[in-house]
PDB file of C-alpha atoms in Angstrom:
ATOM      1  CA  MET A  17     232.092 155.085  79.328  1.00 46.00           C
ATOM      2  CA  ASN A  18     230.094 158.570  80.645  1.00 63.00           C
ATOM      3  CA  ASP A  19     228.859 158.192  83.681  1.00 91.00           C
ATOM      4  CA  THR A  20     227.435 161.118  83.707  1.00 95.00           C
ATOM      5  CA  LEU A  21     224.226 161.225  85.149  1.00 97.00           C
ATOM      6  CA  LEU A  22     223.244 165.771  84.593  1.00 98.00           C
ATOM      7  CA  GLU A  23     224.318 167.946  83.047  1.00 98.00           C
ATOM      8  CA  VAL A  24     223.498 171.293  83.141  1.00 98.00           C
ATOM      9  CA  ARG A  25     224.537 174.135  80.075  1.00 98.00           C
ATOM     10  CA  GLY A  26     224.397 177.428  80.890  1.00 98.00           C
ATOM     11  CA  LEU A  27     220.558 177.147  83.104  1.00 98.00           C
ATOM     12  CA  GLY A  28     219.257 180.464  82.946  1.00 97.00           C
ATOM     13  CA  LYS A  29     215.961 181.940  84.906  1.00 97.00           C
ATOM     14  CA  ARG A  30     214.759 185.374  84.387  1.00 95.00           C
ATOM     15  CA  TYR A  31     211.874 187.138  86.477  1.00 92.00           C
ATOM     16  CA  ALA A  32     210.605 190.302  84.532  1.00 88.00           C
ATOM     17  CA  GLY A  33     214.231 191.111  83.166  1.00 82.00           C
ATOM     18  CA  PHE A  34     215.786 189.865  87.201  1.00 89.00           C
ATOM     19  CA  PRO A  35     218.175 187.232  86.651  1.00 91.00           C
ATOM     20  CA  ALA A  36     217.160 185.180  89.575  1.00 95.00           C
ATOM     21  CA  LEU A  37     219.707 181.988  87.396  1.00 96.00           C
ATOM     22  CA  ASN A  38     221.945 182.839  85.261  1.00 95.00           C
ATOM     23  CA  GLY A  39     224.050 180.915  82.752  1.00 96.00           C
ATOM     24  CA  VAL A  40     224.642 177.603  85.714  1.00 97.00           C
ATOM     25  CA  ASP A  41     226.616 175.060  84.321  1.00 97.00           C
ATOM     26  CA  PHE A  42     227.782 171.728  86.679  1.00 97.00           C
ATOM     27  CA  SER A  43     226.942 168.411  86.221  1.00 97.00           C
ATOM     28  CA  LEU A  44     226.346 165.628  88.242  1.00 97.00           C
ATOM     29  CA  ARG A  45     228.342 161.442  88.157  1.00 96.00           C
ATOM     30  CA  SER A  46     226.172 158.286  88.578  1.00 95.00           C
ATOM     31  CA  GLY A  47     226.935 157.686  92.718  1.00 94.00           C
ATOM     32  CA  GLN A  48     227.789 161.924  93.391  1.00 96.00           C
ATOM     33  CA  VAL A  49     225.819 163.851  95.706  1.00 97.00           C
ATOM     34  CA  LYS A  50     226.246 167.218  95.613  1.00 97.00           C
ATOM     35  CA  GLY A  51     225.420 170.168  98.239  1.00 97.00           C
ATOM     36  CA  VAL A  52     224.019 173.584  97.107  1.00 97.00           C
ATOM     37  CA  MET A  53     224.726 176.670  99.441  1.00 94.00           C
ATOM     38  CA  GLY A  54     224.405 180.006  99.223  1.00 93.00           C
ATOM     39  CA  PRO A  55     222.460 183.861 101.025  1.00 92.00           C
ATOM     40  CA  ASN A  56     218.710 183.615 100.663  1.00 91.00           C
ATOM     41  CA  GLY A  57     217.751 184.419  97.019  1.00 92.00           C
ATOM     42  CA  ALA A  58     220.605 183.346  96.298  1.00 94.00           C
ATOM     43  CA  GLY A  59     218.553 180.459  93.756  1.00 96.00           C
ATOM     44  CA  LYS A  60     219.251 177.284  95.466  1.00 96.00           C
ATOM     45  CA  SER A  61     215.470 176.329  94.688  1.00 96.00           C
ATOM     46  CA  THR A  62     215.153 177.779  91.613  1.00 97.00           C
ATOM     47  CA  LEU A  63     218.067 175.769  90.093  1.00 98.00           C
ATOM     48  CA  LEU A  64     216.694 172.612  91.650  1.00 98.00           C
ATOM     49  CA  LYS A  65     212.405 173.182  90.510  1.00 98.00           C
ATOM     50  CA  LEU A  66     214.092 174.531  86.975  1.00 98.00           C
ATOM     51  CA  ILE A  67     216.181 170.760  86.690  1.00 98.00           C
ATOM     52  CA  ALA A  68     212.741 168.927  88.391  1.00 97.00           C
ATOM     53  CA  GLY A  69     210.088 171.169  85.695  1.00 97.00           C
ATOM     54  CA  GLU A  70     208.551 173.034  88.229  1.00 96.00           C
ATOM     55  CA  ILE A  71     209.558 175.771  86.532  1.00 97.00           C
ATOM     56  CA  ARG A  72     210.907 177.028  82.888  1.00 97.00           C
ATOM     57  CA  ALA A  73     213.793 177.850  82.433  1.00 97.00           C
ATOM     58  CA  SER A  74     214.571 181.120  80.112  1.00 97.00           C
ATOM     59  CA  SER A  75     217.631 179.639  79.312  1.00 97.00           C
ATOM     60  CA  GLY A  76     219.940 176.627  78.971  1.00 98.00           C
ATOM     61  CA  SER A  77     219.709 172.920  78.647  1.00 98.00           C
ATOM     62  CA  VAL A  78     218.986 170.352  81.438  1.00 98.00           C
ATOM     63  CA  PHE A  79     220.741 166.692  80.174  1.00 98.00           C
ATOM     64  CA  PHE A  80     219.029 163.586  82.317  1.00 98.00           C
ATOM     65  CA  ALA A  81     221.242 160.494  81.087  1.00 96.00           C
ATOM     66  CA  GLY A  82     222.717 161.726  78.055  1.00 95.00           C
ATOM     67  CA  HIS A  83     218.570 162.986  77.320  1.00 96.00           C
ATOM     68  CA  PRO A  84     218.198 166.128  77.079  1.00 97.00           C
ATOM     69  CA  VAL A  85     214.700 167.299  79.707  1.00 98.00           C
ATOM     70  CA  THR A  86     215.211 171.095  79.895  1.00 97.00           C
ATOM     71  CA  ASN A  87     210.995 171.936  79.901  1.00 96.00           C
ATOM     72  CA  LEU A  88     209.869 169.182  79.282  1.00 97.00           C
ATOM     73  CA  PRO A  89     206.694 168.985  81.694  1.00 95.00           C
ATOM     74  CA  VAL A  90     206.377 167.653  85.401  1.00 94.00           C
ATOM     75  CA  ASP A  91     205.552 164.690  85.140  1.00 91.00           C
ATOM     76  CA  ARG A  92     208.009 163.345  81.718  1.00 94.00           C
ATOM     77  CA  ILE A  93     210.863 163.688  84.179  1.00 96.00           C
ATOM     78  CA  SER A  94     209.689 162.142  86.683  1.00 93.00           C
ATOM     79  CA  ASN A  95     208.477 159.071  85.161  1.00 91.00           C
ATOM     80  CA  ARG A  96     212.018 159.415  83.848  1.00 94.00           C
ATOM     81  CA  GLY A  97     213.977 159.534  87.086  1.00 94.00           C
ATOM     82  CA  VAL A  98     213.310 162.661  89.048  1.00 97.00           C
ATOM     83  CA  SER A  99     212.138 163.378  92.087  1.00 96.00           C
ATOM     84  CA  TYR A 100     211.764 166.568  93.578  1.00 97.00           C
ATOM     85  CA  MET A 101     211.012 167.442  97.468  1.00 96.00           C
ATOM     86  CA  PRO A 102     210.409 170.557  98.127  1.00 95.00           C
ATOM     87  CA  GLN A 103     211.435 173.116 100.712  1.00 91.00           C
ATOM     88  CA  ARG A 104     207.663 172.281 103.011  1.00 90.00           C
ATOM     89  CA  PRO A 105     205.407 169.361 103.467  1.00 89.00           C
ATOM     90  CA  SER A 106     204.196 168.496  99.904  1.00 90.00           C
ATOM     91  CA  CYS A 107     201.363 165.493 101.175  1.00 93.00           C
ATOM     92  CA  PHE A 108     197.750 165.806 101.360  1.00 95.00           C
ATOM     93  CA  PRO A 109     196.581 167.291 105.274  1.00 95.00           C
ATOM     94  CA  SER A 110     193.595 165.482 104.323  1.00 97.00           C
ATOM     95  CA  LEU A 111     194.887 162.389 104.042  1.00 97.00           C
ATOM     96  CA  THR A 112     197.058 159.550 106.097  1.00 98.00           C
ATOM     97  CA  VAL A 113     200.221 158.988 105.925  1.00 97.00           C
ATOM     98  CA  GLU A 114     199.455 156.011 104.051  1.00 96.00           C
ATOM     99  CA  GLU A 115     197.156 156.988 101.167  1.00 95.00           C
ATOM    100  CA  ASN A 116     199.996 159.764 101.430  1.00 95.00           C
ATOM    101  CA  VAL A 117     202.719 157.407 100.233  1.00 95.00           C
ATOM    102  CA  ARG A 118     200.384 155.312  98.011  1.00 91.00           C
ATOM    103  CA  GLY A 119     198.763 158.478  95.985  1.00 90.00           C
ATOM    104  CA  ALA A 120     202.975 158.731  95.353  1.00 91.00           C
ATOM    105  CA  ALA A 121     203.114 155.462  94.469  1.00 87.00           C
ATOM    106  CA  GLN A 122     200.409 155.138  92.052  1.00 81.00           C
ATOM    107  CA  THR A 123     201.243 158.443  90.028  1.00 76.00           C
ATOM    108  CA  SER A 124     204.822 157.095  89.300  1.00 66.00           C
ATOM    109  CA  LEU A 125     204.414 154.013  88.977  1.00 63.00           C
ATOM    110  CA  PHE A 126     201.568 151.057  87.051  1.00 59.00           C
ATOM    111  CA  LEU A 127     201.700 148.410  89.777  1.00 60.00           C
ATOM    112  CA  SER A 128     199.428 146.080  90.461  1.00 60.00           C
ATOM    113  CA  ARG A 129     197.693 146.260  94.188  1.00 63.00           C
ATOM    114  CA  ALA A 130     200.239 143.262  95.587  1.00 65.00           C
ATOM    115  CA  GLU A 131     203.005 145.574  94.490  1.00 73.00           C
ATOM    116  CA  ASP A 132     201.254 149.137  95.499  1.00 75.00           C
ATOM    117  CA  GLU A 133     200.728 147.293  98.478  1.00 84.00           C
ATOM    118  CA  SER A 134     204.144 145.839  99.111  1.00 88.00           C
ATOM    119  CA  ILE A 135     206.429 149.106  98.044  1.00 90.00           C
ATOM    120  CA  VAL A 136     204.239 151.720 100.588  1.00 92.00           C
ATOM    121  CA  ARG A 137     205.077 149.197 103.245  1.00 93.00           C
ATOM    122  CA  ALA A 138     208.240 149.525 102.615  1.00 94.00           C
ATOM    123  CA  LEU A 139     208.549 152.613 102.300  1.00 95.00           C
ATOM    124  CA  LEU A 140     206.759 153.796 106.066  1.00 96.00           C
ATOM    125  CA  GLU A 141     209.029 151.065 107.546  1.00 96.00           C
ATOM    126  CA  LEU A 142     212.567 152.470 105.629  1.00 95.00           C
ATOM    127  CA  VAL A 143     211.154 156.023 107.016  1.00 95.00           C
ATOM    128  CA  GLY A 144     209.751 154.878 110.495  1.00 95.00           C
ATOM    129  CA  LEU A 145     206.078 155.775 110.030  1.00 97.00           C
ATOM    130  CA  ARG A 146     204.636 152.272 110.048  1.00 96.00           C
ATOM    131  CA  GLU A 147     203.610 152.951 113.481  1.00 96.00           C
ATOM    132  CA  ARG A 148     201.761 156.599 112.349  1.00 96.00           C
ATOM    133  CA  ALA A 149     200.000 154.815 108.533  1.00 97.00           C
ATOM    134  CA  GLY A 150     195.893 155.383 109.656  1.00 97.00           C
ATOM    135  CA  THR A 151     197.060 159.319 110.350  1.00 97.00           C
ATOM    136  CA  THR A 152     196.107 162.174 108.923  1.00 97.00           C
ATOM    137  CA  ALA A 153     199.536 163.896 107.618  1.00 97.00           C
ATOM    138  CA  VAL A 154     197.255 167.175 109.341  1.00 97.00           C
ATOM    139  CA  GLU A 155     198.253 165.619 112.331  1.00 97.00           C
ATOM    140  CA  LEU A 156     201.540 164.961 112.516  1.00 96.00           C
ATOM    141  CA  PRO A 157     204.756 166.681 114.008  1.00 95.00           C
ATOM    142  CA  PHE A 158     206.360 168.516 111.076  1.00 95.00           C
ATOM    143  CA  GLY A 159     209.672 166.475 111.623  1.00 94.00           C
ATOM    144  CA  ASP A 160     207.554 163.441 110.730  1.00 96.00           C
ATOM    145  CA  LYS A 161     205.712 165.873 107.908  1.00 96.00           C
ATOM    146  CA  ARG A 162     209.583 166.137 106.278  1.00 95.00           C
ATOM    147  CA  LEU A 163     209.958 162.173 106.532  1.00 96.00           C
ATOM    148  CA  LEU A 164     206.891 161.328 104.414  1.00 97.00           C
ATOM    149  CA  ASP A 165     208.047 163.872 101.916  1.00 96.00           C
ATOM    150  CA  VAL A 166     210.656 161.661 101.801  1.00 96.00           C
ATOM    151  CA  ALA A 167     209.368 158.504 101.102  1.00 96.00           C
ATOM    152  CA  MET A 168     206.839 160.105  98.825  1.00 95.00           C
ATOM    153  CA  ALA A 169     210.103 161.468  97.114  1.00 95.00           C
ATOM    154  CA  LEU A 170     211.238 157.902  96.872  1.00 94.00           C
ATOM    155  CA  ALA A 171     207.807 155.995  96.627  1.00 92.00           C
ATOM    156  CA  GLY A 172     208.026 156.493  92.498  1.00 89.00           C
ATOM    157  CA  LYS A 173     212.143 154.629  93.035  1.00 91.00           C
ATOM    158  CA  PRO A 174     213.481 158.093  91.159  1.00 94.00           C
ATOM    159  CA  ARG A 175     217.315 157.455  90.033  1.00 95.00           C
ATOM    160  CA  LEU A 176     217.852 161.280  91.167  1.00 97.00           C
ATOM    161  CA  LEU A 177     216.811 162.992  94.216  1.00 98.00           C
ATOM    162  CA  LEU A 178     216.439 166.975  94.173  1.00 98.00           C
ATOM    163  CA  ALA A 179     215.592 167.564  98.386  1.00 97.00           C
ATOM    164  CA  ASP A 180     215.218 171.560  99.054  1.00 96.00           C
ATOM    165  CA  GLU A 181     216.123 171.857 102.705  1.00 95.00           C
ATOM    166  CA  PRO A 182     215.262 168.624 103.686  1.00 95.00           C
ATOM    167  CA  THR A 183     215.657 169.270 107.251  1.00 93.00           C
ATOM    168  CA  ALA A 184     215.681 172.721 107.512  1.00 90.00           C
ATOM    169  CA  GLY A 185     212.498 172.999 110.279  1.00 90.00           C
ATOM    170  CA  VAL A 186     212.755 170.043 112.150  1.00 92.00           C
ATOM    171  CA  ASP A 187     214.413 169.300 115.430  1.00 91.00           C
ATOM    172  CA  ARG A 188     217.687 167.455 116.135  1.00 90.00           C
ATOM    173  CA  ASP A 189     216.515 163.944 115.941  1.00 92.00           C
ATOM    174  CA  ALA A 190     214.653 164.656 112.794  1.00 91.00           C
ATOM    175  CA  SER A 191     217.541 166.308 111.280  1.00 92.00           C
ATOM    176  CA  GLU A 192     219.393 162.737 111.787  1.00 93.00           C
ATOM    177  CA  LYS A 193     216.231 160.297 110.850  1.00 94.00           C
ATOM    178  CA  ILE A 194     216.900 162.143 107.239  1.00 94.00           C
ATOM    179  CA  LEU A 195     219.928 162.856 106.751  1.00 94.00           C
ATOM    180  CA  GLU A 196     220.572 158.994 107.765  1.00 93.00           C
ATOM    181  CA  LEU A 197     218.017 157.856 104.889  1.00 93.00           C
ATOM    182  CA  LEU A 198     219.493 160.078 102.077  1.00 94.00           C
ATOM    183  CA  ARG A 199     222.306 158.793 103.126  1.00 92.00           C
ATOM    184  CA  LYS A 200     221.752 155.005 103.294  1.00 92.00           C
ATOM    185  CA  MET A 201     219.543 155.460  99.868  1.00 93.00           C
ATOM    186  CA  SER A 202     222.513 157.316  98.110  1.00 93.00           C
ATOM    187  CA  SER A 203     225.525 154.867  99.516  1.00 87.00           C
ATOM    188  CA  PRO A 204     226.010 152.077  96.621  1.00 80.00           C
ATOM    189  CA  ASP A 205     226.239 149.355  99.825  1.00 76.00           C
ATOM    190  CA  SER A 206     223.157 149.979 101.510  1.00 69.00           C
ATOM    191  CA  ARG A 207     220.362 151.933  99.642  1.00 67.00           C
ATOM    192  CA  GLY A 208     218.303 149.173  98.283  1.00 76.00           C
ATOM    193  CA  GLU A 209     215.411 148.896  97.479  1.00 84.00           C
ATOM    194  CA  PHE A 210     214.797 152.798  96.700  1.00 91.00           C
ATOM    195  CA  GLY A 211     218.650 153.725  96.233  1.00 92.00           C
ATOM    196  CA  LEU A 212     219.351 156.691  94.079  1.00 95.00           C
ATOM    197  CA  ASP A 213     221.927 157.061  91.943  1.00 95.00           C
ATOM    198  CA  GLY A 214     222.335 160.938  92.655  1.00 96.00           C
ATOM    199  CA  LEU A 215     221.234 163.098  95.078  1.00 97.00           C
ATOM    200  CA  ILE A 216     221.394 167.183  94.370  1.00 98.00           C
ATOM    201  CA  PHE A 217     220.275 169.188  97.784  1.00 97.00           C
ATOM    202  CA  THR A 218     220.877 172.832  99.226  1.00 96.00           C
ATOM    203  CA  GLU A 219     220.430 174.018 103.001  1.00 90.00           C
ATOM    204  CA  HIS A 220     221.870 175.880 105.288  1.00 84.00           C
ATOM    205  CA  ASP A 221     223.597 174.038 107.675  1.00 85.00           C
ATOM    206  CA  ARG A 222     227.578 174.407 107.692  1.00 82.00           C
ATOM    207  CA  GLU A 223     227.342 171.145 109.358  1.00 86.00           C
ATOM    208  CA  ILE A 224     225.665 168.687 106.696  1.00 89.00           C
ATOM    209  CA  LEU A 225     226.810 170.222 104.155  1.00 86.00           C
ATOM    210  CA  LEU A 226     230.698 170.642 105.226  1.00 84.00           C
ATOM    211  CA  ASP A 227     229.859 166.835 106.152  1.00 88.00           C
ATOM    212  CA  PHE A 228     227.601 164.663 103.513  1.00 91.00           C
ATOM    213  CA  PRO A 229     228.873 165.570  99.654  1.00 95.00           C
ATOM    214  CA  ASP A 230     231.127 164.170  97.513  1.00 94.00           C
ATOM    215  CA  GLU A 231     231.250 167.956  95.857  1.00 96.00           C
ATOM    216  CA  VAL A 232     229.780 171.376  96.889  1.00 96.00           C
ATOM    217  CA  GLY A 233     228.776 174.305  94.831  1.00 96.00           C
ATOM    218  CA  PHE A 234     228.140 177.879  96.229  1.00 96.00           C
ATOM    219  CA  LEU A 235     225.141 180.394  94.601  1.00 96.00           C
ATOM    220  CA  ARG A 236     225.293 184.046  95.418  1.00 95.00           C
ATOM    221  CA  ALA A 237     223.146 185.839  92.972  1.00 94.00           C
ATOM    222  CA  GLY A 238     222.245 183.511  91.337  1.00 96.00           C
ATOM    223  CA  GLU A 239     225.737 182.054  89.786  1.00 96.00           C
ATOM    224  CA  LEU A 240     227.590 179.636  90.525  1.00 97.00           C
ATOM    225  CA  ILE A 241     230.785 181.198  92.078  1.00 95.00           C
ATOM    226  CA  VAL A 242     232.790 178.124  93.068  1.00 94.00           C
ATOM    227  CA  GLU A 243     231.902 173.915  92.771  1.00 96.00           C
ATOM    228  CA  GLY A 244     233.982 171.453  94.809  1.00 95.00           C
ATOM    229  CA  SER A 245     234.948 169.207  97.345  1.00 95.00           C
ATOM    230  CA  PRO A 246     233.680 169.894 100.268  1.00 93.00           C
ATOM    231  CA  GLU A 247     237.398 170.842 101.903  1.00 93.00           C
ATOM    232  CA  ARG A 248     238.284 173.053  99.011  1.00 94.00           C
ATOM    233  CA  VAL A 249     234.924 175.345  98.473  1.00 93.00           C
ATOM    234  CA  LYS A 250     234.973 175.755 102.769  1.00 90.00           C
ATOM    235  CA  HIS A 251     238.421 177.620 102.172  1.00 91.00           C
ATOM    236  CA  GLU A 252     237.139 179.866  99.532  1.00 93.00           C
ATOM    237  CA  GLY A 253     236.906 183.626 100.785  1.00 93.00           C
ATOM    238  CA  VAL A 254     233.646 184.648  99.367  1.00 92.00           C
ATOM    239  CA  VAL A 255     232.499 180.978 101.381  1.00 91.00           C
ATOM    240  CA  GLN A 256     234.274 181.636 104.472  1.00 90.00           C
ATOM    241  CA  ASN A 257     232.632 184.889 103.776  1.00 89.00           C
ATOM    242  CA  TYR A 258     229.192 183.289 103.663  1.00 88.00           C
ATOM    243  CA  LEU A 259     230.010 180.751 106.736  1.00 86.00           C
ATOM    244  CA  ALA A 260     231.036 183.155 109.511  1.00 85.00           C
ATOM    245  CA  ASP A 261     227.553 185.929 108.384  1.00 79.00           C
ATOM    246  CA  HIS A 262     225.061 182.587 109.284  1.00 71.00           C
ATOM    247  CA  ARG A 263     227.232 181.394 112.484  1.00 64.00           C
ATOM    248  CA  HIS A 264     225.063 182.787 115.322  1.00 43.00           C
ATOM    249  CA  PHE A 265     222.081 181.470 112.969  1.00 42.00           C
ATOM    250  CA  ASP A 266     223.105 177.987 112.757  1.00 45.00           C
ATOM    251  CA  ASP A 267     223.966 178.850 117.121  1.00 40.00           C
ATOM    252  CA  ARG A 268     220.240 180.162 116.656  1.00 35.00           C
ATOM    253  CA  LYS A 269     219.037 176.761 116.427  1.00 39.00           C
ATOM    254  CA  GLU A 270     220.870 174.680 118.375  1.00 35.00           C
ATOM    255  CA  ASP A 271     219.827 176.300 120.857  1.00 31.00           C
ATOM    256  CA  LEU A 272     215.971 176.174 119.999  1.00 28.00           C
ATOM    257  CA  VAL A 273     216.326 172.161 119.159  1.00 27.00           C
TER     258      VAL A 273
END
């Protein structure tokens, strides 16, 4: 039985001749969590956006659940069960927390009023924003905005979530909440109504990258240089050099929390 959820073959993106992503190949099994690491400009965000249909590929193919989705419109890829959580908050600032979640659910699902209310309540409870349901998004602290992003990304009940640096810029408390949510949603034992069949996320935080995912891929200059278990990947020379270069960045981040 083929349990491949996502397959990427020779995926590439060029901007005015410059290869932002070059011939990337990998697959994601059902139930798997994959982390993507690499320096700024390596192509991490580009990779997620190509899979989600946010930008068009210059070459290569993407298959989701056995079906080709390369360069399909965003809404068609989303309707097939792929959700994209961008690096920066994507909520509508002038709408309330509840309205943002409801809008995300209605965009992805055909719901009766009762189903709509049920999903919104469940998601606000899940991410810990029930008490802020009537607060406009612009009033939320940055960490709560990212929790709202998680709720919106899960509102369509996707099978695959693509999360671009979900904990970037948030304090320790919010980071732990977001990671706990993602672990819960991707765990077969506890994921519940909004459970995921797969998760791909990008990160700079080495502790998260080497602890959370089943597999890690390392991108450099648009190419997938190394891929494997966190234990294997962290011993590769190119990854050790990257982690050493970013150690001071992580230390400064800890000081700011």
